[in-house]
Amino acid sequence: MGLAKGTGPIYLETGEHKEVSVQQGEQRLCTLQSGWALPLWRQGLAVNSFSALRENFLQFKGQTTAKLAVVGASLKVPADSPLASLGITRPLLAVKSTELELVAHMPQIVGQRKTFSYL
């Protein structure tokens, strides 16, 4: 089970009740609807990301801030969806973020790849 990267279009509807739907081909996998929102505060967080370029392992350090809110949400998973077997009936907690800011610094080399052979 899984959603192959790049094959699941995401549809967003705005209005009084916001809705996000994920599909795989013609099959709807799930729909998340949100209604009320309880604004919280602006939160900062240090984030690190890793990658590889040729023989080098890279680390990108960064910071992000966003304005957070707890939202009322409902999740609908059709019975024929591959996600139905997970038994998710409703979110325990839904949080939205707005005014997202991300600062990513230049990558640093933090290691080297080593080739491995069974021979």
C-alpha positions as a printed Julia matrix, in Angstrom:
119×3 Matrix{Float64}:
   0.0    0.0     0.0
   1.17   3.5    -0.64
   0.92   6.54   -2.8
   3.71   6.79   -5.33
   5.42  10.16   -5.18
   4.13  12.47   -7.86
   1.1   10.37   -8.8
  -1.44  11.67   -6.31
  -2.97  14.97   -7.31
  -4.09  17.12   -4.4
  -7.18  19.31   -4.82
  -7.87  22.3    -2.57
 -11.24  23.99   -2.22
 -11.56  27.19   -0.24
 -14.6   28.91    1.17
 -16.48  28.67    4.45
 -15.39  25.03    4.83
 -11.96  24.26    3.42
 -11.41  20.87    1.83
  -8.34  18.97    0.63
  -8.71  15.78   -1.43
  -6.04  13.32   -2.55
  -6.57  11.06   -5.55
  -4.62   8.27   -7.23
  -5.74   8.09  -10.84
  -9.55   8.34  -10.76
  -9.79   6.93   -7.23
 -10.26   9.32   -4.31
  -8.03   8.22   -1.41
  -9.2   10.65    1.25
 -10.76  14.04    1.9
  -9.93  16.32    4.83
 -12.4   19.09    5.68
 -11.82  21.87    8.2
 -14.21  24.36    9.75
 -13.57  26.35   12.91
 -10.1   27.54   13.92
  -8.65  28.53   17.29
  -5.65  30.81   16.66
  -2.58  30.05   18.72
   0.79  31.8    18.43
   3.68  32.25   16.05
   6.11  29.35   16.54
   9.74  29.07   15.52
  11.59  25.83   14.9
  15.14  24.93   13.88
  15.12  22.49   10.98
  17.87  20.4     9.41
  17.72  18.63    6.11
  20.19  16.18    4.6
  21.1   15.31    1.03
  23.9   13.82   -1.03
  25.89  15.22   -3.94
  28.35  12.9    -5.63
  30.48  11.44   -2.8
  29.5   14.07   -0.21
  26.77  14.03    2.43
  25.32  17.51    2.9
  23.46  19.18    5.75
  21.25  22.23    5.28
  20.55  24.11    8.51
  17.58  26.41    8.69
  14.88  28.04   10.72
  11.18  28.22   10.13
   8.39  30.22   11.74
   4.65  29.97   11.22
   1.43  31.2    12.78
  -0.4   28.16   14.21
  -4.06  27.35   14.87
  -5.95  24.29   16.11
  -8.75  23.49   13.66
 -11.87  21.37   13.7
 -11.38  18.72   11.04
 -13.04  15.63    9.63
 -11.4   12.94    7.53
 -13.34  10.88    5.01
 -11.76   7.71    3.6
 -13.89   5.84    1.04
 -14.38   2.12    1.75
 -12.62   1.2    -1.53
  -9.57   3.39   -0.78
  -6.24   1.63   -0.08
  -6.13   3.8     3.06
  -9.38   2.3     4.45
  -7.5   -0.62    6.04
  -5.78   1.85    8.39
  -9.08   2.35   10.22
  -8.68   6.1    10.6
 -12.08   7.51   11.51
 -11.2   11.01   12.68
  -8.13  13.11   13.4
  -7.11  13.36   17.07
  -5.75  16.84   16.53
  -5.5   19.04   13.45
  -3.18  22.04   13.26
  -2.86  24.51   10.42
  -0.05  26.94    9.76
  -0.12  30.23    7.91
   2.48  32.87    7.19
   5.17  30.21    6.88
   8.71  31.55    6.59
  11.72  29.33    5.94
  15.36  30.36    5.91
  17.75  27.71    4.56
  21.49  28.26    4.85
  24.15  27.08    2.43
  24.83  23.34    2.68
  27.81  22.05    4.64
  29.65  18.83    3.86
  29.22  16.57    6.88
  30.59  13.28    5.55
  31.71  11.21    2.59
  30.11   8.23    0.92
  32.07   5.04    1.02
  31.69   2.41   -1.65
  30.93  -1.08   -0.43
  31.44  -4.32   -2.28
  30.57  -7.88   -1.38
  33.49  -9.14   -3.49
